[in-house]
Amino acid sequence: MKSFRSIGSLMLTIATMAILAGCGSSTLTGPVTDTAPPAAPGNVTLTHDAQGRLAITWDLSPSATVKSYEVYMYSPSPERASAWVLLDDPTPADNQFVLPDGPAATTYRVTCVSQSGAHSALSSPVTVVSNPSSGGGLGVYATE
């Protein structure tokens, strides 16, 4: 009878050791958060939409984590810390923004935001200027 107790005790000890050996060896995994900023939108240009309104278009960022885009207008003011004012945040599928009526010379830039909230660098600026040689119409140029 003593040998059965020894075998039972030995089995219990081996089972306990096997259970404890597995503790802490498994790795818990969760969603991976990408905190790196996405690539900036490229090829930002001024164009006209189907209704003839002036709009900004851009190539979508190749980054897979893009959640939205943000369109900024340069509008310096002593009342704000930043001279760049957020106008809109189009969805990831949108690559066009119709420009509001604004001053004769206005500069715009686009950035994109990742799922984790990281912002890309600002795109190259595009500027709308009045063109007096065409009777006061708008002229467009991109600046680097």
mmCIF file of C-alpha atoms in Angstrom, residues 40-107:
data_model
loop_
_atom_site.group_PDB
_atom_site.id
_atom_site.type_symbol
_atom_site.label_atom_id
_atom_site.label_comp_id
_atom_site.label_asym_id
_atom_site.label_seq_id
_atom_site.Cartn_x
_atom_site.Cartn_y
_atom_site.Cartn_z
ATOM 1 C CA ALA A 40 2.296 61.952 -46.706
ATOM 2 C CA PRO A 41 -0.200 62.339 -49.548
ATOM 3 C CA GLY A 42 1.527 63.071 -52.826
ATOM 4 C CA ASN A 43 0.789 64.881 -56.064
ATOM 5 C CA VAL A 44 -1.402 67.547 -54.437
ATOM 6 C CA THR A 45 -2.896 69.635 -57.221
ATOM 7 C CA LEU A 46 -5.641 72.155 -57.819
ATOM 8 C CA THR A 47 -8.396 71.293 -60.256
ATOM 9 C CA HIS A 48 -12.103 71.902 -60.856
ATOM 10 C CA ASP A 49 -14.806 69.456 -59.758
ATOM 11 C CA ALA A 50 -17.782 68.418 -61.928
ATOM 12 C CA GLN A 51 -19.658 71.604 -60.947
ATOM 13 C CA GLY A 52 -16.722 73.834 -61.910
ATOM 14 C CA ARG A 53 -15.675 74.615 -58.324
ATOM 15 C CA LEU A 54 -12.000 74.859 -57.451
ATOM 16 C CA ALA A 55 -10.818 71.759 -55.560
ATOM 17 C CA ILE A 56 -7.670 70.128 -54.220
ATOM 18 C CA THR A 57 -6.937 66.544 -55.243
ATOM 19 C CA TRP A 58 -4.122 64.247 -54.105
ATOM 20 C CA ASP A 59 -2.809 60.724 -54.485
ATOM 21 C CA LEU A 60 -3.909 58.491 -51.633
ATOM 22 C CA SER A 61 -1.184 57.524 -49.189
ATOM 23 C CA PRO A 62 0.216 54.028 -49.784
ATOM 24 C CA SER A 63 0.139 53.411 -46.011
ATOM 25 C CA ALA A 64 -2.411 50.748 -45.041
ATOM 26 C CA THR A 65 -3.154 52.342 -41.665
ATOM 27 C CA VAL A 66 -4.645 55.623 -42.979
ATOM 28 C CA LYS A 67 -7.878 56.531 -41.196
ATOM 29 C CA SER A 68 -8.487 59.976 -42.691
ATOM 30 C CA TYR A 69 -6.989 62.974 -44.437
ATOM 31 C CA GLU A 70 -6.846 66.560 -43.180
ATOM 32 C CA VAL A 71 -6.887 69.668 -45.367
ATOM 33 C CA TYR A 72 -5.229 72.788 -43.952
ATOM 34 C CA MET A 73 -5.356 76.414 -45.095
ATOM 35 C CA TYR A 74 -2.595 78.900 -44.332
ATOM 36 C CA SER A 75 -4.225 81.709 -42.386
ATOM 37 C CA PRO A 76 -1.882 83.421 -39.925
ATOM 38 C CA SER A 77 -3.492 85.174 -36.995
ATOM 39 C CA PRO A 78 -2.119 86.528 -33.716
ATOM 40 C CA GLU A 79 -5.072 84.831 -32.001
ATOM 41 C CA ARG A 80 -3.788 81.303 -32.814
ATOM 42 C CA ALA A 81 -0.563 79.451 -32.131
ATOM 43 C CA SER A 82 -0.589 77.839 -35.576
ATOM 44 C CA ALA A 83 -0.929 79.591 -38.909
ATOM 45 C CA TRP A 84 -2.362 76.398 -40.476
ATOM 46 C CA VAL A 85 -6.118 76.007 -39.946
ATOM 47 C CA LEU A 86 -7.843 72.618 -40.301
ATOM 48 C CA LEU A 87 -10.634 72.869 -42.872
ATOM 49 C CA ASP A 88 -11.823 69.294 -43.273
ATOM 50 C CA ASP A 89 -10.954 65.672 -42.619
ATOM 51 C CA PRO A 90 -12.043 63.587 -45.622
ATOM 52 C CA THR A 91 -12.353 59.811 -45.217
ATOM 53 C CA PRO A 92 -9.599 57.465 -46.463
ATOM 54 C CA ALA A 93 -11.369 56.935 -49.781
ATOM 55 C CA ASP A 94 -11.701 60.680 -50.455
ATOM 56 C CA ASN A 95 -8.891 62.368 -52.326
ATOM 57 C CA GLN A 96 -10.646 65.619 -53.190
ATOM 58 C CA PHE A 97 -11.699 68.686 -51.244
ATOM 59 C CA VAL A 98 -13.739 71.550 -52.714
ATOM 60 C CA LEU A 99 -12.149 74.815 -51.632
ATOM 61 C CA PRO A 100 -14.149 77.432 -49.770
ATOM 62 C CA ASP A 101 -14.331 80.976 -51.067
ATOM 63 C CA GLY A 102 -11.383 82.702 -49.516
ATOM 64 C CA PRO A 103 -8.766 85.377 -49.854
ATOM 65 C CA ALA A 104 -7.217 86.085 -53.247
ATOM 66 C CA ALA A 105 -3.972 84.322 -52.300
ATOM 67 C CA THR A 106 -4.355 81.234 -50.158
ATOM 68 C CA THR A 107 -2.081 78.225 -49.611
#
